[in-house]
Coordinates of C-alpha atoms in Angstrom, one line a residue:
M23 CA -46.3 70.4 -62.6
G24 CA -45.6 66.8 -63.4
E25 CA -44.5 67.4 -67.0
E26 CA -41.0 68.5 -67.8
I27 CA -40.6 72.2 -68.4
Q28 CA -38.9 73.1 -71.7
V29 CA -37.1 76.3 -72.5
H30 CA -37.4 77.7 -76.0
K31 CA -33.9 79.0 -76.8
R32 CA -33.2 82.0 -79.0
Q33 CA -31.8 79.7 -81.7
G34 CA -35.1 77.9 -81.8
N35 CA -34.2 74.7 -80.0
L36 CA -35.9 73.3 -76.9
E37 CA -34.0 72.1 -73.8
P38 CA -35.2 71.1 -70.3
F39 CA -35.4 73.9 -67.8
D40 CA -32.4 73.7 -65.6
R41 CA -32.6 75.5 -62.2
G42 CA -28.8 74.9 -61.9
K43 CA -28.2 77.0 -65.0
L44 CA -30.3 79.8 -63.6
L45 CA -28.6 79.6 -60.2
K46 CA -25.2 79.7 -61.9
S47 CA -26.1 82.7 -63.9
L48 CA -27.4 84.5 -60.9
T49 CA -24.4 83.5 -58.8
H50 CA -22.2 85.0 -61.5
A51 CA -24.3 88.2 -61.4
F52 CA -23.8 88.5 -57.6
H53 CA -20.1 87.6 -57.7
K54 CA -18.4 89.7 -55.0
R55 CA -21.7 91.4 -54.1
P56 CA -23.4 91.3 -50.8
H57 CA -26.4 89.0 -51.0
N58 CA -28.4 86.3 -49.2
P59 CA -28.1 83.0 -51.2
E60 CA -31.3 81.8 -49.7
E61 CA -33.2 84.8 -51.2
I62 CA -31.8 83.9 -54.6
L63 CA -33.1 80.3 -54.3
I64 CA -36.5 81.7 -53.3
R65 CA -36.6 84.0 -56.3
I66 CA -35.7 81.1 -58.6
Q67 CA -38.6 79.1 -57.1
D68 CA -41.0 82.0 -57.4
T69 CA -39.9 82.6 -61.0
Q70 CA -40.3 79.0 -62.0
E71 CA -43.8 78.7 -60.5
Y72 CA -44.9 82.0 -62.2
L73 CA -43.5 80.9 -65.5
Q74 CA -45.2 77.5 -65.4
K75 CA -48.6 79.2 -64.8
E76 CA -48.0 81.7 -67.6
F77 CA -46.5 79.4 -70.3
D78 CA -47.5 75.9 -69.4
N79 CA -44.5 73.7 -70.2
V80 CA -42.6 75.7 -72.9
I81 CA -41.0 78.9 -71.7
P82 CA -39.1 81.4 -73.9
T83 CA -35.6 82.1 -72.6
L84 CA -36.3 85.8 -72.6
A85 CA -39.4 85.3 -70.4
I86 CA -37.2 83.7 -67.7
A87 CA -34.8 86.7 -67.8
E88 CA -37.6 89.3 -67.8
S89 CA -39.4 87.7 -64.9
I90 CA -36.2 87.5 -62.7
M91 CA -34.8 90.9 -63.5
P92 CA -37.3 93.0 -61.4
H93 CA -36.3 90.9 -58.4
L94 CA -32.6 91.5 -59.1
R95 CA -33.1 95.2 -59.5
K96 CA -34.7 95.4 -56.0
I97 CA -31.9 93.3 -54.4
D98 CA -28.8 94.7 -56.0
W99 CA -28.4 97.2 -58.9
V100 CA -24.9 95.9 -59.9
A101 CA -26.1 92.3 -60.0
Y102 CA -29.2 93.4 -62.0
V103 CA -27.0 95.2 -64.6
R104 CA -24.7 92.2 -64.9
Y105 CA -27.5 89.8 -65.5
A106 CA -29.6 92.2 -67.7
S107 CA -26.6 93.0 -69.9
K108 CA -26.6 89.4 -71.2
Y109 CA -30.3 89.5 -72.2
K110 CA -30.8 93.1 -73.0
Q111 CA -27.6 93.2 -75.0
F112 CA -26.5 96.7 -73.8
K113 CA -24.3 98.2 -76.5
E114 CA -22.6 100.7 -74.1
A115 CA -22.8 101.7 -70.5
G116 CA -25.0 104.7 -71.4
N117 CA -27.8 102.2 -72.2
T118 CA -28.3 101.3 -68.5
H119 CA -30.5 103.3 -66.1
D120 CA -29.6 104.8 -62.8
P121 CA -31.8 103.2 -60.1
Y122 CA -32.2 106.5 -58.3
T123 CA -33.4 108.4 -61.3
S124 CA -35.6 107.7 -64.3
S125 CA -32.9 108.9 -66.7
P126 CA -30.1 106.9 -68.4
T127 CA -26.7 107.2 -66.9
M128 CA -24.1 109.2 -68.8
T129 CA -20.7 107.8 -69.6

């Protein structure tokens, strides 16, 4: 883990992995939602360690989102939808899924 982790952005450029950016994004997703900030930090650490094992030192942006979203879904559905909407590019509310059923929600 001595080498710097790079993130491969959608536009094709590379930039250093920034835990602060991930924390800011998750903090925004949990805005006005009940949560344990320590749990969020643990999930960030777990995600970073997992991604380093899977991708060496260059990690696609989408891989970061896809690895953190299952944790968010278990912690808070609203925070999950907020975060996922940025990466999954939901076109309308009907594209989300109700956490209590396997069917899409109807708007």
